[in-house]
CSV table of C-alpha atoms in Angstrom, one decimal:
chain,number,residue,atom,x,y,z
W,1,MET,CA,22.1,-2.8,-35.7
W,2,LYS,CA,20.5,-5.5,-36.9
W,3,ALA,CA,16.7,-4.9,-38.5
W,4,ILE,CA,14.2,-7.6,-37.0
W,5,SER,CA,10.7,-8.0,-37.2
W,6,LEU,CA,7.5,-9.0,-34.9
W,7,ILE,CA,4.4,-9.2,-34.7
W,8,ILE,CA,2.1,-6.2,-32.7
W,9,ASP,CA,-1.5,-7.1,-32.3
W,10,ASN,CA,-1.3,-9.2,-35.8
W,11,GLN,CA,0.6,-6.5,-37.7
W,12,LYS,CA,4.1,-7.3,-38.8
W,13,VAL,CA,6.3,-4.4,-37.4
W,14,SER,CA,9.9,-3.5,-38.0
W,15,ALA,CA,12.4,-2.4,-35.4
W,16,GLN,CA,15.8,-2.5,-34.2
W,17,GLU,CA,17.5,-5.5,-32.4
W,18,GLY,CA,17.9,-4.4,-28.5
W,19,ASP,CA,15.1,-2.2,-28.9
W,20,ILE,CA,12.2,-2.1,-25.6
W,21,LEU,CA,8.9,-3.4,-26.4
W,22,LEU,CA,7.3,-1.1,-25.3
W,23,TRP,CA,8.5,2.1,-26.9
W,24,VAL,CA,8.3,0.0,-30.4
W,25,ALA,CA,4.9,-0.5,-29.4
W,26,LEU,CA,4.2,3.2,-29.3
W,27,LYS,CA,6.4,4.4,-31.9
W,28,ASN,CA,4.3,2.2,-34.0
W,29,GLY,CA,0.8,3.5,-32.9
W,30,PHE,CA,-0.1,0.7,-30.8
W,31,TYR,CA,-1.1,2.5,-27.2
W,32,ILE,CA,-0.3,0.9,-24.1
W,33,PRO,CA,-0.4,2.5,-20.9
W,34,ASN,CA,2.2,3.5,-19.0
W,35,VAL,CA,3.4,6.2,-16.2
W,36,CYS,CA,6.7,5.4,-15.1
W,37,ALA,CA,8.5,4.6,-18.0
W,38,LEU,CA,11.2,6.9,-19.5
W,39,LYS,CA,13.4,6.7,-22.7
W,40,GLU,CA,16.5,7.8,-20.8
W,41,ARG,CA,16.5,5.7,-18.2
W,42,ALA,CA,18.8,1.8,-19.2
W,43,VAL,CA,17.3,-0.1,-16.3
W,44,PRO,CA,13.4,0.5,-16.3
W,45,PHE,CA,11.4,1.4,-13.1
W,46,ALA,CA,8.5,-1.3,-13.6
W,47,GLY,CA,6.6,0.3,-10.6
W,48,CYS,CA,3.4,1.4,-12.5
W,49,ARG,CA,2.5,-2.1,-13.6
W,50,LEU,CA,0.4,-0.6,-16.3
W,51,CYS,CA,2.5,-1.7,-19.5
W,52,PHE,CA,1.5,-5.9,-19.2
W,53,VAL,CA,1.6,-7.2,-22.9
W,54,GLU,CA,1.2,-10.9,-23.8
W,55,ILE,CA,4.3,-12.7,-25.9
W,56,GLU,CA,3.9,-16.1,-27.4
W,57,GLY,CA,5.5,-18.3,-25.7
W,58,TYR,CA,5.5,-17.1,-22.4
W,59,PRO,CA,3.7,-18.7,-19.4
W,60,GLU,CA,2.5,-14.9,-18.0
W,61,PRO,CA,1.9,-11.3,-19.2
W,62,VAL,CA,4.9,-9.3,-19.0
W,63,THR,CA,5.4,-5.6,-18.6
W,64,ALA,CA,6.5,-4.0,-22.0
W,65,CYS,CA,9.0,-1.7,-20.6
W,66,THR,CA,11.4,-4.2,-19.3
W,67,GLU,CA,10.8,-6.4,-22.3
W,68,THR,CA,13.8,-6.3,-25.0
W,69,ILE,CA,12.4,-7.3,-28.8
W,70,ARG,CA,13.3,-10.1,-30.6
W,71,GLU,CA,12.5,-11.8,-34.1
W,72,GLY,CA,9.6,-13.2,-34.8
W,73,MET,CA,8.0,-12.2,-31.0
W,74,VAL,CA,4.5,-12.0,-31.4
W,75,VAL,CA,2.9,-9.6,-29.0
W,76,LYS,CA,-0.6,-8.9,-28.2
W,77,THR,CA,-1.9,-6.0,-26.6
W,78,LYS,CA,-5.3,-6.4,-25.6
W,79,THR,CA,-6.2,-9.4,-24.3
W,80,ALA,CA,-8.6,-10.2,-21.7
W,81,THR,CA,-6.0,-11.0,-19.3
W,82,VAL,CA,-3.9,-7.8,-20.4
W,83,GLN,CA,-6.4,-5.4,-19.5
W,84,LYS,CA,-8.0,-7.4,-16.3
W,85,LEU,CA,-3.8,-6.6,-15.3
W,86,GLN,CA,-4.3,-3.3,-16.6
W,87,ARG,CA,-7.3,-2.2,-15.1
W,88,ALA,CA,-6.6,-3.3,-11.7
W,89,ALA,CA,-3.4,-1.3,-11.2
W,90,PHE,CA,-5.2,1.4,-12.8
W,91,GLU,CA,-7.9,1.8,-10.3
W,92,LEU,CA,-5.1,0.9,-7.6
W,93,ILE,CA,-3.2,4.5,-9.0
W,94,LEU,CA,-6.5,6.0,-8.6
W,95,SER,CA,-7.4,5.1,-5.4
W,96,THR,CA,-4.3,7.6,-4.1
W,97,HIS,CA,-5.2,9.9,-6.7
W,98,HIS,CA,-7.1,13.0,-5.6
W,99,VAL,CA,-9.3,13.1,-9.3
W,100,ASN,CA,-10.4,17.2,-9.8
W,101,CYS,CA,-9.5,17.0,-13.6
W,102,GLY,CA,-12.2,20.3,-13.9
W,103,HIS,CA,-9.7,22.6,-12.0
W,104,CYS,CA,-6.1,20.6,-12.8
W,105,GLY,CA,-4.0,22.3,-14.4
W,106,LYS,CA,-3.2,19.2,-16.3
W,107,ASN,CA,-7.1,18.5,-17.7
W,108,LYS,CA,-6.8,16.9,-21.2
W,109,LYS,CA,-3.4,16.7,-21.4
W,110,CYS,CA,-3.1,14.6,-18.2
W,111,GLU,CA,-1.6,10.3,-18.7
W,112,LEU,CA,-4.4,9.3,-16.6
W,113,GLN,CA,-7.4,10.6,-18.8
W,114,LYS,CA,-5.7,9.1,-21.5
W,115,ILE,CA,-5.6,5.7,-19.7
W,116,ALA,CA,-8.6,6.1,-18.2
W,117,LEU,CA,-10.5,6.6,-21.9
W,118,HIS,CA,-8.2,3.3,-23.4
W,119,LEU,CA,-8.8,1.1,-20.5
W,120,LYS,CA,-12.5,2.0,-20.4
W,121,VAL,CA,-12.5,2.4,-16.9
W,122,ARG,CA,-14.0,5.6,-14.9
W,123,LEU,CA,-11.6,8.0,-13.1
W,124,ARG,CA,-13.9,8.0,-9.9
W,125,SER,CA,-13.8,4.2,-9.8
W,126,LYS,CA,-15.2,2.9,-7.2
W,127,ARG,CA,-13.8,-0.6,-7.1
W,128,PHE,CA,-11.0,0.6,-4.2
W,129,ARG,CA,-11.8,2.2,-1.0
W,130,LEU,CA,-10.5,5.5,-1.9
W,131,ILE,CA,-7.3,6.1,0.3
W,132,PRO,CA,-6.6,10.2,0.0
W,133,LYS,CA,-3.2,12.0,1.5
W,134,ASN,CA,-4.8,15.2,2.0
W,135,LEU,CA,-1.4,17.3,2.1
W,136,PRO,CA,-1.1,20.8,1.4
W,137,LEU,CA,0.0,22.4,-2.1
W,138,ASP,CA,3.5,23.4,-2.0
W,139,GLU,CA,3.7,26.5,-4.1
W,140,SER,CA,7.1,27.9,-2.2
W,141,HIS,CA,9.1,27.0,-5.6
W,142,PRO,CA,9.3,30.1,-7.7
W,143,LEU,CA,9.0,28.2,-10.8
W,144,PHE,CA,6.4,25.2,-10.4
W,145,THR,CA,3.6,24.0,-7.9
W,146,TYR,CA,3.8,20.3,-6.4
W,147,ASP,CA,0.8,19.0,-5.2
W,148,PRO,CA,1.3,15.7,-4.0
W,149,ASP,CA,-2.5,14.3,-3.9
W,150,LYS,CA,-1.9,14.0,-7.4
W,151,CYS,CA,1.4,12.4,-8.0
W,152,VAL,CA,0.8,8.5,-8.8
W,153,LEU,CA,4.8,7.9,-7.1
W,154,CYS,CA,6.1,7.0,-11.2
W,155,GLY,CA,9.3,8.0,-9.7
W,156,ARG,CA,10.0,10.1,-13.4
W,157,CYS,CA,11.1,13.4,-11.4
W,158,VAL,CA,13.2,11.3,-8.5
W,159,TRP,CA,15.4,9.1,-11.2
W,160,LEU,CA,15.7,12.5,-13.3
W,161,CYS,CA,16.7,15.0,-10.8
W,162,ARG,CA,18.8,12.4,-9.0
W,163,GLU,CA,20.6,10.1,-11.9
W,164,GLN,CA,20.2,12.2,-14.8
W,165,GLN,CA,21.0,16.3,-13.1
W,166,LYS,CA,23.0,14.6,-10.5
W,167,VAL,CA,21.0,17.0,-8.3
W,168,GLY,CA,19.2,15.0,-6.2
W,169,THR,CA,16.5,17.4,-4.8
W,170,LEU,CA,13.2,15.0,-5.6
W,171,ASN,CA,13.4,12.1,-3.6
W,172,PHE,CA,11.2,9.2,-2.3
W,173,ALA,CA,11.0,9.8,1.3
W,174,TYR,CA,8.6,7.6,4.1
W,175,ARG,CA,7.4,4.3,3.8
W,176,GLY,CA,4.4,2.6,2.5
W,177,PHE,CA,0.7,4.3,2.0
W,178,GLU,CA,3.6,7.3,3.7
W,179,MET,CA,5.4,7.1,0.7
W,180,LEU,CA,6.0,10.3,-1.1
W,181,VAL,CA,8.0,12.4,-3.7
W,182,THR,CA,9.5,15.4,-1.5
W,183,THR,CA,12.6,17.4,-0.7
W,184,PHE,CA,14.6,17.8,2.4
W,185,GLY,CA,12.3,18.9,5.2
W,186,ASP,CA,9.6,18.2,2.7
W,187,SER,CA,9.4,21.4,2.0
W,188,LEU,CA,10.2,23.4,-1.7
W,189,ALA,CA,11.2,26.5,-0.3
W,190,GLY,CA,14.1,25.1,1.4
W,191,VAL,CA,15.6,23.6,-1.4
W,192,ALA,CA,19.3,25.5,-2.7
W,193,ASN,CA,20.3,23.1,-4.8
W,194,CYS,CA,17.6,23.1,-7.8
W,195,THR,CA,19.0,24.2,-10.8
W,196,GLN,CA,15.9,24.8,-12.1
W,197,CYS,CA,15.7,22.4,-15.6
W,198,ARG,CA,12.8,21.7,-15.3
W,199,LYS,CA,12.7,17.8,-16.5
W,200,CYS,CA,10.8,16.9,-13.4
W,201,VAL,CA,7.8,19.1,-14.4
W,202,ASP,CA,8.3,18.1,-18.2
W,203,ALA,CA,8.4,14.7,-17.6
W,204,CYS,CA,5.7,14.3,-14.7
W,205,PRO,CA,2.1,12.3,-16.8
W,206,VAL,CA,0.1,14.1,-14.1
W,207,GLY,CA,-0.8,17.3,-13.1
W,208,ALA,CA,1.1,17.2,-9.7
W,209,LEU,CA,4.2,19.2,-11.0
W,210,LEU,CA,2.9,21.8,-13.2
W,211,PHE,CA,4.9,25.2,-14.0
W,212,LYS,CA,3.2,28.3,-12.3
W,213,GLU,CA,3.6,29.8,-16.0
W,214,GLU,CA,0.8,27.5,-17.3
W,215,GLN,CA,-1.4,27.9,-15.0
W,216,LEU,CA,-1.6,31.7,-15.2
W,217,ILE,CA,-2.2,31.3,-18.9
W,218,ARG,CA,-5.0,28.9,-18.3
W,219,GLU,CA,-6.1,31.2,-15.3
W,220,GLU,CA,-6.7,34.3,-17.8
W,221,HIS,CA,-8.2,31.5,-20.5
W,222,ASN,CA,-10.5,31.0,-18.3
W,223,ALA,CA,-11.7,34.2,-17.0
J,1,MET,CA,15.6,21.7,28.1
J,2,THR,CA,11.7,22.2,26.7
J,3,GLU,CA,13.3,25.0,24.4
J,4,PRO,CA,13.5,24.9,21.1
J,5,THR,CA,16.7,24.7,20.0
J,6,ASN,CA,19.0,27.8,19.8
J,7,THR,CA,22.6,29.1,18.4
J,8,ILE,CA,24.3,27.5,21.0
J,9,GLU,CA,22.6,24.3,21.2
J,10,GLU,CA,22.9,24.2,17.1
J,11,GLU,CA,26.8,24.7,17.5
J,12,LYS,CA,26.8,22.3,20.4
J,13,ILE,CA,25.0,20.0,17.2
J,14,GLN,CA,27.3,20.7,14.8
J,15,LYS,CA,30.7,19.8,17.5
J,16,GLU,CA,29.4,16.4,18.5
J,17,ILE,CA,28.9,15.5,14.3
J,18,HIS,CA,32.3,16.3,13.4
J,19,LYS,CA,33.3,14.7,16.4
J,20,LEU,CA,31.5,11.8,15.5
J,21,LEU,CA,32.3,11.8,11.3
J,22,GLN,CA,35.8,11.3,12.1
J,23,ASP,CA,34.8,7.3,13.2
J,24,PHE,CA,33.9,7.0,9.3
J,25,SER,CA,35.1,7.4,6.0
J,26,SER,CA,33.2,9.0,3.8
J,27,THR,CA,31.5,6.4,1.3
J,28,ARG,CA,27.7,6.3,0.4
J,29,GLU,CA,27.5,2.3,2.5
J,30,ASN,CA,28.5,4.1,5.6
J,31,LEU,CA,25.0,6.3,5.3
J,32,ILE,CA,22.9,4.3,7.9
J,33,PRO,CA,25.8,3.2,10.8
J,34,ILE,CA,26.3,7.6,10.6
J,35,LEU,CA,22.8,7.8,11.1
J,36,GLN,CA,22.9,5.2,13.9
J,37,ALA,CA,25.6,6.5,15.5
J,38,ILE,CA,23.5,10.2,15.6
J,39,GLN,CA,20.1,8.5,16.8
J,40,THR,CA,22.6,6.9,19.4
J,41,THR,CA,24.1,10.5,20.4
J,42,PHE,CA,21.1,12.9,20.2
J,43,GLY,CA,18.1,10.4,20.5
J,44,PHE,CA,16.8,11.5,18.1
J,45,ILE,CA,18.2,13.0,14.3
J,46,PRO,CA,18.4,17.1,14.3
J,47,GLN,CA,17.9,18.2,10.6
J,48,GLU,CA,21.2,19.4,11.0
J,49,ALA,CA,22.5,16.5,11.7
J,50,LEU,CA,21.2,15.5,8.2
J,51,ARG,CA,22.5,18.0,6.7
J,52,GLU,CA,26.3,17.7,7.8
J,53,THR,CA,26.1,13.8,7.1
J,54,ALA,CA,25.3,15.2,3.6
J,55,ALA,CA,28.1,17.5,3.2
J,56,PHE,CA,30.3,14.7,4.5
J,57,LEU,CA,29.4,12.0,2.2
J,58,LYS,CA,28.7,14.0,-0.7
J,59,ILE,CA,25.1,12.8,-1.4
J,60,SER,CA,22.6,15.4,-1.8
J,61,PRO,CA,20.8,16.5,1.7
J,62,GLY,CA,17.4,15.3,-0.1
J,63,GLU,CA,18.4,11.7,-0.6
J,64,ILE,CA,19.9,11.3,2.9
J,65,PHE,CA,16.2,12.1,4.0
J,66,GLY,CA,14.5,9.8,1.8
J,67,VAL,CA,17.0,7.3,2.9
J,68,ALA,CA,16.2,8.4,7.0
J,69,THR,CA,12.6,8.5,6.7
J,70,PHE,CA,12.1,4.8,4.9
J,71,TYR,CA,13.6,3.3,8.5
J,72,ASN,CA,11.1,3.3,12.0
J,73,GLN,CA,14.5,3.5,14.0
J,74,PHE,CA,15.0,6.8,12.6
J,75,ARG,CA,13.1,9.4,14.4
J,76,PHE,CA,13.4,13.6,13.6
J,77,THR,CA,11.9,14.6,16.7
J,78,PRO,CA,13.6,14.7,20.5
J,79,PRO,CA,11.5,11.6,22.7
J,80,GLY,CA,10.0,12.2,25.4
J,81,LYS,CA,11.2,12.1,29.3
J,82,HIS,CA,9.3,8.6,29.5
J,83,GLN,CA,9.5,6.8,25.8
J,84,VAL,CA,6.1,4.7,26.0
J,85,LYS,CA,7.0,1.3,23.4
J,86,VAL,CA,4.0,-0.4,23.4
J,87,CYS,CA,4.2,-4.0,21.6
J,88,LEU,CA,2.3,-4.9,18.7
J,89,GLY,CA,4.0,-7.9,17.6
J,90,THR,CA,2.0,-10.8,17.2
J,91,ALA,CA,1.0,-12.7,20.9
J,92,CYS,CA,0.3,-8.8,22.0
J,93,HIS,CA,-1.6,-7.8,19.0
J,94,ILE,CA,-3.7,-10.9,19.5
J,95,ARG,CA,-3.8,-9.8,22.9
J,96,GLY,CA,-5.4,-6.8,22.6
J,97,GLY,CA,-2.4,-4.5,22.2
J,98,ASP,CA,-4.2,-1.9,19.9
J,99,ILE,CA,-6.4,-1.8,22.7
J,100,ILE,CA,-3.4,-0.2,24.6
J,101,MET,CA,-2.5,1.6,22.1
J,102,GLU,CA,-5.7,3.6,21.8
J,103,GLU,CA,-5.7,3.6,25.5
J,104,TRP,CA,-2.1,5.9,25.3
J,105,LYS,CA,-2.7,8.0,22.7
J,106,ARG,CA,-6.2,8.8,24.2
J,107,ARG,CA,-4.6,9.3,27.7
J,108,LEU,CA,-1.8,11.3,26.1
J,109,GLN,CA,-3.8,13.5,23.6
J,110,ILE,CA,-0.7,12.4,20.9
J,111,LYS,CA,-0.5,10.1,18.1
J,112,GLU,CA,1.7,7.4,17.1
J,113,GLY,CA,5.3,8.7,17.0
J,114,GLY,CA,4.0,11.6,18.5
J,115,VAL,CA,5.7,13.3,22.7
J,116,THR,CA,3.6,15.5,24.5
J,117,GLU,CA,3.5,19.2,24.9
J,118,ASP,CA,5.5,19.3,28.1
J,119,HIS,CA,8.0,16.5,26.9
J,120,GLU,CA,7.5,13.9,29.2
J,121,PHE,CA,5.7,11.3,27.3
J,122,GLY,CA,6.7,10.2,23.5
J,123,LEU,CA,4.6,7.0,22.4
J,124,GLU,CA,5.6,4.7,19.5
J,125,ARG,CA,4.9,1.4,18.3
J,126,VAL,CA,7.7,-1.5,18.9
J,127,GLY,CA,7.5,-4.9,16.8
J,128,CYS,CA,8.1,-7.6,19.6
J,129,VAL,CA,9.7,-6.6,23.5
J,130,GLY,CA,10.6,-10.1,23.8
J,131,CYS,CA,8.1,-11.6,26.3
J,132,CYS,CA,5.6,-12.4,24.6
J,133,VAL,CA,4.3,-14.8,27.5
J,134,LEU,CA,3.3,-11.5,29.5
J,135,ALA,CA,1.2,-10.0,26.7
J,136,PRO,CA,0.4,-7.9,26.3
J,137,VAL,CA,3.5,-5.6,26.5
J,138,VAL,CA,4.1,-1.5,27.1
J,139,GLN,CA,7.9,-0.4,27.8
J,140,VAL,CA,8.3,2.4,30.0
J,141,GLY,CA,12.1,3.6,29.6
J,142,ASP,CA,13.6,0.3,30.3
J,143,ILE,CA,10.6,-1.3,32.6
J,144,VAL,CA,9.0,-3.1,30.7
J,145,HIS,CA,4.6,-3.7,32.2
J,146,GLY,CA,3.7,-7.1,31.4
J,147,LYS,CA,-0.7,-8.3,30.9
J,148,MET,CA,-1.5,-4.6,30.6
J,149,SER,CA,-5.3,-3.4,30.7
J,150,PRO,CA,-6.7,0.3,29.3
J,151,SER,CA,-6.7,0.6,33.5
J,152,VAL,CA,-3.0,-0.1,34.3
J,153,VAL,CA,-2.1,3.0,31.4
J,154,ASN,CA,-3.7,4.8,34.3
J,155,GLY,CA,-1.6,3.6,36.9
J,156,ILE,CA,1.2,4.0,34.9
J,157,LEU,CA,0.5,7.9,34.1
J,158,LEU,CA,-0.1,8.2,38.1
J,159,GLN,CA,3.0,6.4,39.3
J,160,CYS,CA,5.4,9.1,36.7
J,161,GLU,CA,3.0,11.7,38.1
J,162,LEU,CA,4.2,10.8,41.9
J,163,ALA,CA,8.0,10.6,41.1
J,164,LYS,CA,8.1,14.0,39.0
J,165,ARG,CA,6.1,15.6,42.2
J,166,GLU,CA,9.0,13.7,44.9
J,167,GLU,CA,11.7,14.9,41.8
J,168,ASP,CA,10.4,18.9,41.9
J,169,LYS,CA,10.2,18.6,45.4
J,170,THR,CA,13.8,18.0,46.2
J,171,HIS,CA,15.2,19.6,43.7
J,172,ASN,CA,12.9,22.5,45.2
J,173,GLU,CA,14.7,22.0,48.5
J,174,THR,CA,18.1,21.9,47.6
J,175,GLU,CA,17.5,25.2,46.0
């Protein structure tokens, strides 16, 4: 592997040829918002539309997770155009996300809170009409809970479960606004094939999948 | 037929599916043709059928559930005896198809895709029935009703009610 150098936000950065821009930037301390990216995933999902950057010589902004670095690449992560795209994508995600940080097990560890701070966007954004799912919390799995109202459909858990673990318990189902991450027959109670590998919960960027044990510790801490 | 699926019926479903799966090779690309065959046979896709298909194709049941729920053409509950298809294609939409849909919903007290408690009526929206000149169109069973209005909804319901009474009468007489 050849070492190459590129410029991110006016700073020279060196990395390996073939690396993906998003991971190079994050590794070198340049935060680019993202929720769907997974290092293990060879073909990125590129579904969250948050990791836009501008690259010199490109006619329009591109997603950093789909971009392989090149020698002498000049990248800007915080231009007005980029932030406009990121804010729109982020506020669209928030329009279907049940914001209830005070009572959420992911509070202070949530990727959405981090992104809101970075983009200077309020979590209770009024820009788009809210489309709450209003689905019940599923507590039937022994290890974790699943709250579809918090899910941002990033697809991390689905990919890990199906493509990496070859289990296929969690899947996308339904379509359009009704689309969900769910299991066979819409209940975690009936999942016989879950191997309890814990990857899905570890990968969840928001409070949709949470370990039951963590919530217990949290409740005790708050009591 | 209104009672929930019992064991005998489940066995019957299983037998039918095994018979139906014989026509297919066990490859992923056969998933949708198999689902279509199941729907043609049963009028809907029973959960049991999804499980059998999953085992047959060696795909997880969850993944098959994901595929099946994505398509509008698949349904997971038995259709009503009279399946009401309200056209909301372009022409019918412009001619007020949504008002007709609202009237059916109000009269039958069910949502789109739902079935009444007595399994007499099922309600669904369809793309285009193919007779836009008659818009707004509703298809009940195989009969197409053109130039619909909310009052005609009443008429159709009355017709079905009368036909049912007649049927019950002859049924009782033969007994």
